[in-house]
Coordinates of C-alpha atoms and ligand atoms in Angstrom, one line a residue:
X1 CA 79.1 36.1 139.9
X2 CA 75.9 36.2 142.1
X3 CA 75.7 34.8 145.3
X4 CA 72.4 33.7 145.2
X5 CA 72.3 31.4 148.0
X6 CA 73.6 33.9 150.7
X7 CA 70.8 36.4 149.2
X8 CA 68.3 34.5 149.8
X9 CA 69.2 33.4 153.2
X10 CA 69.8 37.4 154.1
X11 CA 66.3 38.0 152.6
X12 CA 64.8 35.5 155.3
X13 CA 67.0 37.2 157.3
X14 CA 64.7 40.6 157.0
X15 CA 61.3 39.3 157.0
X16 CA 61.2 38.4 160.1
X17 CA 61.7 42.0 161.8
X18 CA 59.6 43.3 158.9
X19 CA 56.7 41.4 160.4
X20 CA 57.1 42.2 163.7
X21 CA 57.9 45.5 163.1
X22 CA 54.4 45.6 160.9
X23 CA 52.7 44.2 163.5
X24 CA 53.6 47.6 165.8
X25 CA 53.1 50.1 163.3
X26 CA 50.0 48.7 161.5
X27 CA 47.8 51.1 163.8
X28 CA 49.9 54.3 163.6
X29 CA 49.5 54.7 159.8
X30 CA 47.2 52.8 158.0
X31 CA 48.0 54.7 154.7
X32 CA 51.6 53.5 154.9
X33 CA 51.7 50.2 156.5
X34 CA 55.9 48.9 156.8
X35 CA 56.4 46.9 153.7
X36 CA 56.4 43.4 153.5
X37 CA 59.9 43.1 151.6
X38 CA 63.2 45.3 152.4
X39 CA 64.9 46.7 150.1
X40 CA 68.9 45.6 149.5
X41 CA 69.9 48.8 149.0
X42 CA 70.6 51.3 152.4
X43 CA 70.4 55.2 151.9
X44 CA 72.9 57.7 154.2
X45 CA 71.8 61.6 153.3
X46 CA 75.3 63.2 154.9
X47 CA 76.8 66.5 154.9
X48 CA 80.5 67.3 154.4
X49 CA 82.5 66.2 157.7
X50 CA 79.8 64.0 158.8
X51 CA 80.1 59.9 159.3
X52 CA 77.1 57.5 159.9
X53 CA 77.6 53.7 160.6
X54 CA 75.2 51.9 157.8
X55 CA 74.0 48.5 158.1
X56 CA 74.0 46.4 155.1
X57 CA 71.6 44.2 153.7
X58 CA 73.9 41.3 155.1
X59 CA 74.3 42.6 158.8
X60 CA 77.6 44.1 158.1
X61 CA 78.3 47.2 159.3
X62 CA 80.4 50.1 157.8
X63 CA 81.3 53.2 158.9
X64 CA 80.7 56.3 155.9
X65 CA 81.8 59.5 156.0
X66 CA 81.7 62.3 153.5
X67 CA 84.8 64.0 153.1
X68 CA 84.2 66.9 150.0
X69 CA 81.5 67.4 147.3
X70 CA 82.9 69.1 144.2
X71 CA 80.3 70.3 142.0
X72 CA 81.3 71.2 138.4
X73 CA 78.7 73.8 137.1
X74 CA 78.7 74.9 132.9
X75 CA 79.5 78.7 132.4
X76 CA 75.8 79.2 130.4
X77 CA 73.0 78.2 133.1
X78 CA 75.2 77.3 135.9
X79 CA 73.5 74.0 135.9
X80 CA 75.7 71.1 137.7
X81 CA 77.1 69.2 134.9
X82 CA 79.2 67.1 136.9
X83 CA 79.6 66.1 141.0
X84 CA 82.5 64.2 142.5
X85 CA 82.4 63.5 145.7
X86 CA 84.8 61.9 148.2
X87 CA 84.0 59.4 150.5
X88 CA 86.0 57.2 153.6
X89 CA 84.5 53.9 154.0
X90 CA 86.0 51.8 157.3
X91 CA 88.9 54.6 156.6
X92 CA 89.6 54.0 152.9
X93 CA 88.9 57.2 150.4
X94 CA 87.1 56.5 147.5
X95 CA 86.1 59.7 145.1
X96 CA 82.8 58.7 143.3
X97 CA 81.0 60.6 140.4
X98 CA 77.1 61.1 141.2
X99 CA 74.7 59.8 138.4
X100 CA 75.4 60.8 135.2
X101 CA 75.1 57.0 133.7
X102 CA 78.3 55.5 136.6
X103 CA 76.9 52.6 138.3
X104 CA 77.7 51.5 141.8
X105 CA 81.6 51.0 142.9
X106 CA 82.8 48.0 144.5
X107 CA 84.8 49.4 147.2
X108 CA 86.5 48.1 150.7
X109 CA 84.3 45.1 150.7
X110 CA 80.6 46.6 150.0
X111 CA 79.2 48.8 147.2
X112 CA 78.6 52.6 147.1
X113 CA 76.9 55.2 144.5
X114 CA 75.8 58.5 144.6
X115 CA 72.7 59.4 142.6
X116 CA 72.5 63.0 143.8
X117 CA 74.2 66.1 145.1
X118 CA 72.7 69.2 146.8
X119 CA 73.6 71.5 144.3
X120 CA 70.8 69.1 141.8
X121 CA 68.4 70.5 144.4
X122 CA 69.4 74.1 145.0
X123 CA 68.6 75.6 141.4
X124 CA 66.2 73.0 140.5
X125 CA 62.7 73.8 139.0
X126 CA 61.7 70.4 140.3
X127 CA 61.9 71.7 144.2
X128 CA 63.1 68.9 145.8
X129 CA 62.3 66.3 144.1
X130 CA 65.3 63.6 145.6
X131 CA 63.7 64.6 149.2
X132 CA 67.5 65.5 149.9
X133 CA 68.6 67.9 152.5
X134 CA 72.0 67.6 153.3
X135 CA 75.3 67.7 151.2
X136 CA 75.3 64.3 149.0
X137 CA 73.3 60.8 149.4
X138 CA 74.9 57.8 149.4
X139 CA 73.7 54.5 148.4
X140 CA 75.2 51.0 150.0
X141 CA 75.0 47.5 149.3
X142 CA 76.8 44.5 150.3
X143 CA 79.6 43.0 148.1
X144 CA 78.5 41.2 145.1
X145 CA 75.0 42.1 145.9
X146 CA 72.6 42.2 143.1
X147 CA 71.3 45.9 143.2
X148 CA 67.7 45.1 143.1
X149 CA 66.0 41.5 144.2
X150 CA 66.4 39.4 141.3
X151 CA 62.8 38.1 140.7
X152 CA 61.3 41.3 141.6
X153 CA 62.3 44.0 139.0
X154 CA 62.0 43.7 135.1
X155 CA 63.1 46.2 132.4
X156 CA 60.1 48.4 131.9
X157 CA 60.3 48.5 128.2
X158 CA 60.0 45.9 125.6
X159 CA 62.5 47.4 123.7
X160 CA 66.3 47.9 123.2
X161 CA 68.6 49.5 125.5
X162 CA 69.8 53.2 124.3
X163 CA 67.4 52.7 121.3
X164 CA 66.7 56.4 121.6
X165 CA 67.5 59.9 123.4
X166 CA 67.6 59.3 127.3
X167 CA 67.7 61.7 130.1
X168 CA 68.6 59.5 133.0
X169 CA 68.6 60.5 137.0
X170 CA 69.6 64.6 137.5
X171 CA 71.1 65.0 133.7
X172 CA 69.3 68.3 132.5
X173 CA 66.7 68.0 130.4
X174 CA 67.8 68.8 126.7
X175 CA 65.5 66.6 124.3
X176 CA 62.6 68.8 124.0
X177 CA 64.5 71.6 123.2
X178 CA 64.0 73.0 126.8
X179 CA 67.5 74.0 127.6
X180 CA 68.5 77.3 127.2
X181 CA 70.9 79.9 128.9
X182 CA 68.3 82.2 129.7
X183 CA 66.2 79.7 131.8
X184 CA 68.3 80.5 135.3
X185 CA 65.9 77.5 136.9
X186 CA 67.5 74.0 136.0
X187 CA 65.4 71.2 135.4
X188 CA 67.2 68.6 136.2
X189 CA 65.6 65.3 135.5
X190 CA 64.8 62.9 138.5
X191 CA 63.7 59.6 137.0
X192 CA 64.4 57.5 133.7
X193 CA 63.3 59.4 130.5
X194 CA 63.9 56.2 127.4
X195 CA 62.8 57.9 124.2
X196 CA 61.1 55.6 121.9
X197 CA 58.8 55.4 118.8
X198 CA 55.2 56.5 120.0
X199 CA 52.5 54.1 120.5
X200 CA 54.9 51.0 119.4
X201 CA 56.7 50.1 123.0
X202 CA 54.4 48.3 125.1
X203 CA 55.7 49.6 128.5
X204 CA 55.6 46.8 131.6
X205 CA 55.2 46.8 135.2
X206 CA 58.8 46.8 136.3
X207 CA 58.0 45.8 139.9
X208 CA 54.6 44.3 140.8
X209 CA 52.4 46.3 143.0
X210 CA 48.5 47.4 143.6
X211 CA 47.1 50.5 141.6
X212 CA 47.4 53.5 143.5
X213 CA 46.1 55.9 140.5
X214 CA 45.5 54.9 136.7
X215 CA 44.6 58.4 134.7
X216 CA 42.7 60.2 137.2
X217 CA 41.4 57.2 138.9
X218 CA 42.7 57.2 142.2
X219 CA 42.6 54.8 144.9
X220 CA 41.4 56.4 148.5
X221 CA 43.5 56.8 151.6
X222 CA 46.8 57.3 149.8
X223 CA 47.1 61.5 150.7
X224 CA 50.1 61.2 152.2
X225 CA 51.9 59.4 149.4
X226 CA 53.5 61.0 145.9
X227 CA 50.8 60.4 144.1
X228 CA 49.8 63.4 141.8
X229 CA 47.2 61.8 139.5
X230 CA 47.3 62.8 135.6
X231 CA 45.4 61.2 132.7
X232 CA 48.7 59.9 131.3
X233 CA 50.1 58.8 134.4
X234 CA 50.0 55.1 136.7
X235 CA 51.5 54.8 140.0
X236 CA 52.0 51.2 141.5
X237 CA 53.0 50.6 145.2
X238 CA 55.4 47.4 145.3
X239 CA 56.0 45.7 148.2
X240 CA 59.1 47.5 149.2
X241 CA 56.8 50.8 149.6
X242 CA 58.2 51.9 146.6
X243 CA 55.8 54.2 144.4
X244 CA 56.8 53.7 141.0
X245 CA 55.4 55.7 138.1
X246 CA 54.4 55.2 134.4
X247 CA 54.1 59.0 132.7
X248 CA 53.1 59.8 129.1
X249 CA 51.4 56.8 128.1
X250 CA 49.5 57.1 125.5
X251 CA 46.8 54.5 126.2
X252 CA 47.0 52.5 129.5
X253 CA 46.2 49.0 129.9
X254 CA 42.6 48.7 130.9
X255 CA 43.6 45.9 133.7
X256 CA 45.3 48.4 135.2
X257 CA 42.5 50.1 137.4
X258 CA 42.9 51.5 140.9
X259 CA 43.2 48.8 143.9
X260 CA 44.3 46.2 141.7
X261 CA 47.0 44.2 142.2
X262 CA 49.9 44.0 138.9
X263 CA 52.2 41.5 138.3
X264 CA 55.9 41.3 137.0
X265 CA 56.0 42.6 134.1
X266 CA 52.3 42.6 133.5
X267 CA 51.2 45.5 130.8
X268 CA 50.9 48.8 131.9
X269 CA 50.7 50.8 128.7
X270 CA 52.0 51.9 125.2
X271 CA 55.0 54.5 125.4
X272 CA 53.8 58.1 124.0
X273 CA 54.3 61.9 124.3
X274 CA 51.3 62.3 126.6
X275 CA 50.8 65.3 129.6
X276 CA 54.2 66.8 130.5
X277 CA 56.4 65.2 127.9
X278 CA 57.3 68.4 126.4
X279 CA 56.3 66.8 123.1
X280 CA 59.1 64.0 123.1
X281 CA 57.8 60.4 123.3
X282 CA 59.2 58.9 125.6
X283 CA 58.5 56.6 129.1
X284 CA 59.3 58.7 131.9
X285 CA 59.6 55.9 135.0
X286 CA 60.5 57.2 138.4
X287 CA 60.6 55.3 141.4
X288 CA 59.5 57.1 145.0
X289 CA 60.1 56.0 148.6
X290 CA 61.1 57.8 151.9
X291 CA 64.3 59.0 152.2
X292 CA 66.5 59.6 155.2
X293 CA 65.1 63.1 155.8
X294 CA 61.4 61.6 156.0
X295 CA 60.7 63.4 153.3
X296 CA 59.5 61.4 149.6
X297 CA 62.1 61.5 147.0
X298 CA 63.6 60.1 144.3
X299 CA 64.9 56.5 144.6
X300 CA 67.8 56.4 141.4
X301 CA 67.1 53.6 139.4
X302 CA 69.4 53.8 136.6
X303 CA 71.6 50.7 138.2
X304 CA 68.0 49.1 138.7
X305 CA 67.3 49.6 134.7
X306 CA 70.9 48.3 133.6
X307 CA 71.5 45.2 135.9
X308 CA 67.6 44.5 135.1
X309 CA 68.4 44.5 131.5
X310 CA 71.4 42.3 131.1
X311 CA 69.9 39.7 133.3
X312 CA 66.8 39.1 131.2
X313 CA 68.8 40.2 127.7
X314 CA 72.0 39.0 128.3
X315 CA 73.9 41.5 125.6
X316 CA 77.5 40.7 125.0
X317 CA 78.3 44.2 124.8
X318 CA 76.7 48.1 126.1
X319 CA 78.2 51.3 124.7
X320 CA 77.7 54.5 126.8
X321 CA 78.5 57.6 125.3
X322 CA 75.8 59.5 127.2
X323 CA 74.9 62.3 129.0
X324 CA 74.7 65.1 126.3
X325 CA 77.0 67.6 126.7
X326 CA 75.9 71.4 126.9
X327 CA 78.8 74.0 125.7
X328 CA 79.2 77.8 123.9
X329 CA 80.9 77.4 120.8
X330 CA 85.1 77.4 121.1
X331 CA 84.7 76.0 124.3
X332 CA 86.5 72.7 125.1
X333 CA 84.1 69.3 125.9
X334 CA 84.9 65.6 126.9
X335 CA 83.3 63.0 125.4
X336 CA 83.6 60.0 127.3
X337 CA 83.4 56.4 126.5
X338 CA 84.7 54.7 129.8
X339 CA 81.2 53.9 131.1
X340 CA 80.8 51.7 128.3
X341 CA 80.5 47.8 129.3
X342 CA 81.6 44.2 127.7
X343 CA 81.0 41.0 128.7
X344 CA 84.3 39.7 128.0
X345 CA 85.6 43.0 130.6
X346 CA 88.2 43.7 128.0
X347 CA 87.9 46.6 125.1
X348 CA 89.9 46.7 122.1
X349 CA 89.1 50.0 120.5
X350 CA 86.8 53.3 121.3
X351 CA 86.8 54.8 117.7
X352 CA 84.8 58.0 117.7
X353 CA 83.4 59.2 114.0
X354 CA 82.7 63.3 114.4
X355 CA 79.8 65.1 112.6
X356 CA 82.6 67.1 110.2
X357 CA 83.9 63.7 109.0
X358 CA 87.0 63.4 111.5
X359 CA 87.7 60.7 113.6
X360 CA 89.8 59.8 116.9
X361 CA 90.1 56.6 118.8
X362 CA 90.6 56.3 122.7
X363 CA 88.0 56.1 125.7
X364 CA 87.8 60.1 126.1
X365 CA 88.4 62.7 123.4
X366 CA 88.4 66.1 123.4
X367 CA 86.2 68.6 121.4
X368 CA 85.3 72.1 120.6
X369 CA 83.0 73.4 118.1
X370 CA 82.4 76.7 116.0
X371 CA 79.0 76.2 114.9
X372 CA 75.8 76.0 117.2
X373 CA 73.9 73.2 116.7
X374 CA 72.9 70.2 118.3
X375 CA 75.5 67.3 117.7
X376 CA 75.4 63.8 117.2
X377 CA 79.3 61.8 117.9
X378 CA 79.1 57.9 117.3
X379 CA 81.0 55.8 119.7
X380 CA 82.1 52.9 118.4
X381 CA 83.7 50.5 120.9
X382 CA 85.3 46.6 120.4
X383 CA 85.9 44.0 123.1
X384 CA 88.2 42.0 122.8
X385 CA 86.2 39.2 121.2
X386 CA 85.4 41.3 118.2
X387 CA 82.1 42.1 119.8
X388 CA 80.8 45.9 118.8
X389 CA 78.4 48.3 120.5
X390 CA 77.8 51.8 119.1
X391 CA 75.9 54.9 120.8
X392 CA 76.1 58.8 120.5
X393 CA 77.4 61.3 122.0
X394 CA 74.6 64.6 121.9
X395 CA 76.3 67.7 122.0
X396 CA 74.4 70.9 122.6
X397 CA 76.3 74.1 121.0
X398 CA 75.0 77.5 121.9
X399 CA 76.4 80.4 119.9
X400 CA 78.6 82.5 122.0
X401 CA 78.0 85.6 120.5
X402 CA 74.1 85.3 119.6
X403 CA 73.0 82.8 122.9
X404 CA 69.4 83.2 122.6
X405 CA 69.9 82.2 119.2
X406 CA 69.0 78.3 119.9
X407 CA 69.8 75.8 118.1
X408 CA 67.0 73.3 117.0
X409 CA 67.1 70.1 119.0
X410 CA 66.0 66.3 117.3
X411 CA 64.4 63.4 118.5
X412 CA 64.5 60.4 116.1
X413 CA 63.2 57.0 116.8
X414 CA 62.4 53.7 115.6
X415 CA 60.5 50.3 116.3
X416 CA 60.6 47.4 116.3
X417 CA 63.9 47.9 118.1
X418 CA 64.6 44.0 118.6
X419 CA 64.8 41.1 116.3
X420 CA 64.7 43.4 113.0
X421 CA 65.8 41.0 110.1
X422 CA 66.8 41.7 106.6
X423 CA 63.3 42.9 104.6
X424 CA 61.5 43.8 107.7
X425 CA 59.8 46.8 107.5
X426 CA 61.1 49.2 110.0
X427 CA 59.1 52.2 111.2
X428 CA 60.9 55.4 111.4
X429 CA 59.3 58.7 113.7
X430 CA 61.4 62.2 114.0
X431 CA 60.3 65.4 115.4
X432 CA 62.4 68.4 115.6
X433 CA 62.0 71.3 118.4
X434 CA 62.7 74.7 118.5
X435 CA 61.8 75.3 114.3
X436 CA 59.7 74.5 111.9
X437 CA 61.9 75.7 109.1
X438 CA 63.0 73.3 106.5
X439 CA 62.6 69.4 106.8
X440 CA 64.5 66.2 108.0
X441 CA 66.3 64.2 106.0
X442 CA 67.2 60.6 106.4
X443 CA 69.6 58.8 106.0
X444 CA 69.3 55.0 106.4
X445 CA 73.4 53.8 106.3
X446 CA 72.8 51.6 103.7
X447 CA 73.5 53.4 100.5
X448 CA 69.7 53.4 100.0
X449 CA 68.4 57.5 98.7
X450 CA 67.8 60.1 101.6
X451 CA 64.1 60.5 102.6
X452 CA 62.8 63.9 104.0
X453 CA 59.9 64.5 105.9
X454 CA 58.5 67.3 107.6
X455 CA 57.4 67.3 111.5
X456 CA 55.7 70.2 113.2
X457 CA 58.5 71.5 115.1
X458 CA 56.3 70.5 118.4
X459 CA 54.1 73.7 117.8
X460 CA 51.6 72.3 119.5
X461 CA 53.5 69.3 121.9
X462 CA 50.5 67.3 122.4
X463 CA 49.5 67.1 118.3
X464 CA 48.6 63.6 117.9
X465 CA 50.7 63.9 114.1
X466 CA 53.5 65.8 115.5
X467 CA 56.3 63.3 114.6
X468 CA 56.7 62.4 111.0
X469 CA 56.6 59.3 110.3
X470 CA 58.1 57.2 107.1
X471 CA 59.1 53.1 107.2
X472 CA 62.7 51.3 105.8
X473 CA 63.2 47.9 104.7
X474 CA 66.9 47.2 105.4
X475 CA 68.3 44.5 102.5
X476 CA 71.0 43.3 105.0
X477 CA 71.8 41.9 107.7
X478 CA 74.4 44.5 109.2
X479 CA 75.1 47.6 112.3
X480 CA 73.1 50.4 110.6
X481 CA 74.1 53.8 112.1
X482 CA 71.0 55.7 110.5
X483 CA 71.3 59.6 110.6
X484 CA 68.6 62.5 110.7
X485 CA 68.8 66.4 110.6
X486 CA 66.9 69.2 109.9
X487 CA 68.3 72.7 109.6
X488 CA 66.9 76.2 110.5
X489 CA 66.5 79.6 109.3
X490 CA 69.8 80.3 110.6
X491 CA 71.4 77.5 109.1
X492 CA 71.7 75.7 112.6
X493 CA 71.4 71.8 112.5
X494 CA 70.7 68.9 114.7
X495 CA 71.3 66.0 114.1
X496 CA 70.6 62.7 115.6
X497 CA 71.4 58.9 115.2
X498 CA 69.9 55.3 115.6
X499 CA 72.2 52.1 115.3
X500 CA 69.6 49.7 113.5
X501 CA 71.0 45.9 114.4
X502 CA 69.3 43.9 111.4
X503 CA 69.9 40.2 111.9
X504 CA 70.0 37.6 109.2
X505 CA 66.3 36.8 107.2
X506 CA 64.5 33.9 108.6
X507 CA 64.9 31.1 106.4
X508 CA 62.0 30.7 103.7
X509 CA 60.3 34.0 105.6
X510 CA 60.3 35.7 102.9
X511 CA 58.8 39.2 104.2
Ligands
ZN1 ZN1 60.9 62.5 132.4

C-alpha cells in the first residue's frame, strides 16, 4: 500500500525550507547550490554506543542508537562476507544484515537499512568510497514510505531483472575473475554492477538531471564534486544533489553532452565492457551525494533499483539467490533463498537443483564442495499461486591445497531479455576469465544439441570480439534454465546459468 496522498503533502512540506534555505546558501557555494528536491531517505553514520535523534521525511522523530556491529569475514582474503548489526529504535532492538541484496525493515513504526559497515572500508581497494567514518550507516524512512520519489527514479536498464551476473552495493567483486586469496586488498563493490549482453541494453537516465561530464567532456565549475571524467563514463546531477553515474557504455547517447539537461528515463547509452569493466559487460550505476561526515560517498541504491522495477514491471514473482558465495573446498556454505519476493507474500516451495545432479528443497541449504570451480545452484521458488521465479546461486571454490590455483570464472548473457516468444531469435554472449583453455559449451534446456564456442579468456579485457557470441531460436513457449561452462587445463569448471522466459508466438507472426 502507498500512501500517496500524505507523500505528497510531506513533499510540499520540504520545499518550502529548501528554498529558503537555497536562498542563504546560494552565495557560499556556487558549485553546489542546496537542491531543489529532498530526498525521503535520512542517513545517521554512528559508532557502537552512540544514539542520534533522526527526523523523518514526515516530521517524526526517532531516536537510533547502535548497539554492536558483527562482521563475519571468509578464512581466504578476510573479506567481510557478511555484517549484522544491532540497532534500538525509540528503545526496541532490531538486528539488521548490511547490503548483501536485504532491503529496508519495517520496524517500530519507520523503516531502517544498512548499506555499509566499516570493516567494507578498512581493507578496501576502493579507499573510502561510502564516505563512511564511523562504525555502521544507517538509513531511515518513514513507514510505508516509498524508498525513492515515485515519479522521479526509473529502472536504468531496459532489460530484465537478474538477467545476468550482478555485484550489487559492497559484495566483492568476483565476475571478472578478480577474486583471489592472494589479493589481501578487497574490492568491494560500491554501486550496481547488472551484467548484460554487450551493446544490446539501451541503458536510461534513472533520475533526470543536467550533464556534469559525458566521455571526457566536462562541464566547468563542478571541482569539488565526484566527478572523475572517463571516455566511457556520464555523470548526471539530479535535483536531489545526487551524482549518479553511467560507467562502461559502449557508445553514449549523443544528446547527452555536458550542461544539458536529461529527462526520466531519457537515453543515456548502450551497456558494454568499456574502461574499468574488467572485461565483463555490464552497467556499473552508482549514485553519489554527501554523507554525514561531509565527505562524498556512496548512496546504496539497491532498494532504489528493486522498488523502481516492480512499480514500472509489476512481476508477480523475484527470486534472490544472490550474492556469490566465496569458500576453500570441504568448507561448509549457505545458500540462501529467504530474500526472494512474491506478490501473493506467500511461497510454497524453494527447490534447489545442484551442479552434481542432487537436489534439496527449503529457503536455506547447506553445501560443501570438493572440487574448485566456479558453481552455478538454481533456485527455484513457488508462491502460493503457482507462480515460479528461478535464479542462481554462484559459488566460488578455491582449492585448499593448491589456492593460487584459480578456478576460471564465466560470464554468460543474453538479449532480448523481455518479450522473447517461441521462434524469436535469441542472441547468446559468453566470455570466460582466468583461461583460455578449452571452449564453452551450451546448453539451451530445450533438448536442442550443445553449441561450443570459444571466447578469449579476456586476454586483452577491452577486445572489441572478446565474448563469443552464437544466437537460439527456442520452439516453445516455456522457463528455459540455459547452462554454459568451459573447463581448464586443470580440469576446473565454471559454470553459469540464464532462465530464458519464452512466451507464447504471436498469433500469425510467424518469425
Ligand atoms: Zn561496477
Amino acid at each position: 500500500m502507498k500512501p500517496t496522498v500524505f507523500f505528497s503533502r510531506a513533499a510540499s512540506l520540504w520545499i518550502i525550507p529548501a528554498a529558503l534555505l537555497c536562498w542563504f546558501v546560494a552565495e557560499l557555494n556556487a558549485a553546489e547550490p542546496t537542491p531543489a528536491r529532498t530526498a525521503l531517505v535520512r542517513v545517521a553514520d554512528l559508532d557502537v554506543g552512540e544514539a542520534q535523534e533522526v527526523e523523518l521525511a514526515n516530521r517524526e522523530s526517532v531516536r537510533v542508537k547502535l548497539l554492536s556491529v558483527d562482521e563475519t569475514r571468509d578464512a581466504m582474503r578476510d573479506a567481510v562476507r557478511r555484517a549484522l548489526v544491532r540497532v534500538e529504535i525509540n528503545g526496541r532492538s532490531l538486528v539488521l544484515t548490511s547490503a548483501t541484496y536485504h532491503l529496508p525493515l519495517s520496524f517500530a513504526g519507520m523503516q531502517i537499512d544498512c548499506p555499509v559497515t566499516k570493516g567494507c572500508v578498512g581493507n578496501s581497494s576502493e579507499g573510502n568510497a561510502w564516505g563512511l567514518l564511523k562504525d555502521a550507516r544507517l538509513r531511515l524512512w518513514p513507514a510505508g514510505s516509498p524508498w525513492i520519489e515515485q515519479g522521479t527514479f526509473v529502472y536504468p536498464l531496459k532489460q530484465r531483472w537478474f538477467a545476468s551476473h550482478t555485484q550489487m552495493a559492497n559484495e566483492p567483486t568476483f565476475v571478472d575473475g578478480g577474486e583471489s586469496p592472494s589479493a589481501k586488498k578487497i574490492y568491494y563493490h560500491y554501486g550496481l554492477d547488472s551484467g548484460g549482453a554487450e551493446g544490446m541494453v539501451e541503458i536510461v537516465a534513472a533520475a533526470a538531471g543536467r550533464v556534469i561530464a559525458a566521455g571526457k567532456a566536462t562541464l566547468p565549475g563542478y571541482d569539488d564534486s565526484p566527478v572523475q571524467a572517463r571516455y566511457d563514463v556520464v555523470y548526471l546531477l539530479d535535483e536531489r544533489g545526487w551524482y549518479h553515474r553511467y560507467s562502461h557504455l559502449q557508445t553514449i547517447d549523443p544528446a547527452v553532452r555536458p550542461g544539458a539537461q536529461v529527462g526520466l528515463g531519457q537515453k543515456v547509452g548502450v551497456l558494454g565492457k568499456e574502461g574499468g569493466s574488467g572485461g565483463w559487460s555490464h552497467l556499473h550505476y552508482d549514485i553519489t551525494s554527501r554523507q554525514p561526515s561531509g565527505l562524498w560517498g556512496i548512496q546504496e541504491g539497491y532498494a532504489f533499483l528493486w522498488e523502481t522495477y516492480q512499480r514500472q514491471y509489476a512481476p508477480k514473482i523475484m527470486a534472490v539467490a544472490r550474492p556469490h558465495q566465496f569458500v576453500a573446498t570441504g568448507e561448509k556454505v549457505v545458500l540462501d533463498g529467504t530474500k526472494s519476493w512474491s506478490a501473493s507474500g506467500k511461497f510454497a516451495r524453494y527447490d534447489w537443483t545442484f551442479t552434481d545432479g542432487t537436489t534439496a528443497s527449503g529457503p536455506t541449504v547447506e553445501r560443501s564442495y570438493a572440487e574448485s570451480g566456479e558453481y552455478s545452484e538454481i533456485l527455484k521458488v513457488t508462491d502460493s499461486r503457482g507462480e515460479v521465479g528461478y535464479d542462481f546461486a554462484m559459488v566460488v571454490v578455491i582449492d585448499k591445497a593448491a589456492p593460487d590455483r584459480l578456478p576460471p570464472t564465466i560470464h554468460p548473457a543474453f538479449a532480448p531479455t523481455m518479450n522473447v516468444r517461441a521462434g524469436d531469435p535469441v542472441t547468446f554472449k559468453v566470455r570466460t576469465f582466468r583461461t583460455t583453455a578449452g571452449d564453452e559449451t551450451w546448453d539451451f534446456g530445450d533438448g536442442s544439441g550443445k553449441v561450443k564456442v570459444k571466447s578469449d579468456g579476456n586476454v586483452n579485457s577491452l577486445a572489441k570480439d572478446g565474448y563469443a557470441v552464437t544466437q537460439h531460436r527456442f520452439a516453445k513457449p516455456g522457463h528455459y534454465l540455459v547452462r554454459v561452462e568451459r573447463t581448464n587445463e586443470h580440469g576446473q569448471k565454471a559454470i553459469g546459468h540464464l532462465h530464458v522466459p519464452v512466451e507464447t508466438a504471436a498469433s500469425g507472426a510467424g518469425k
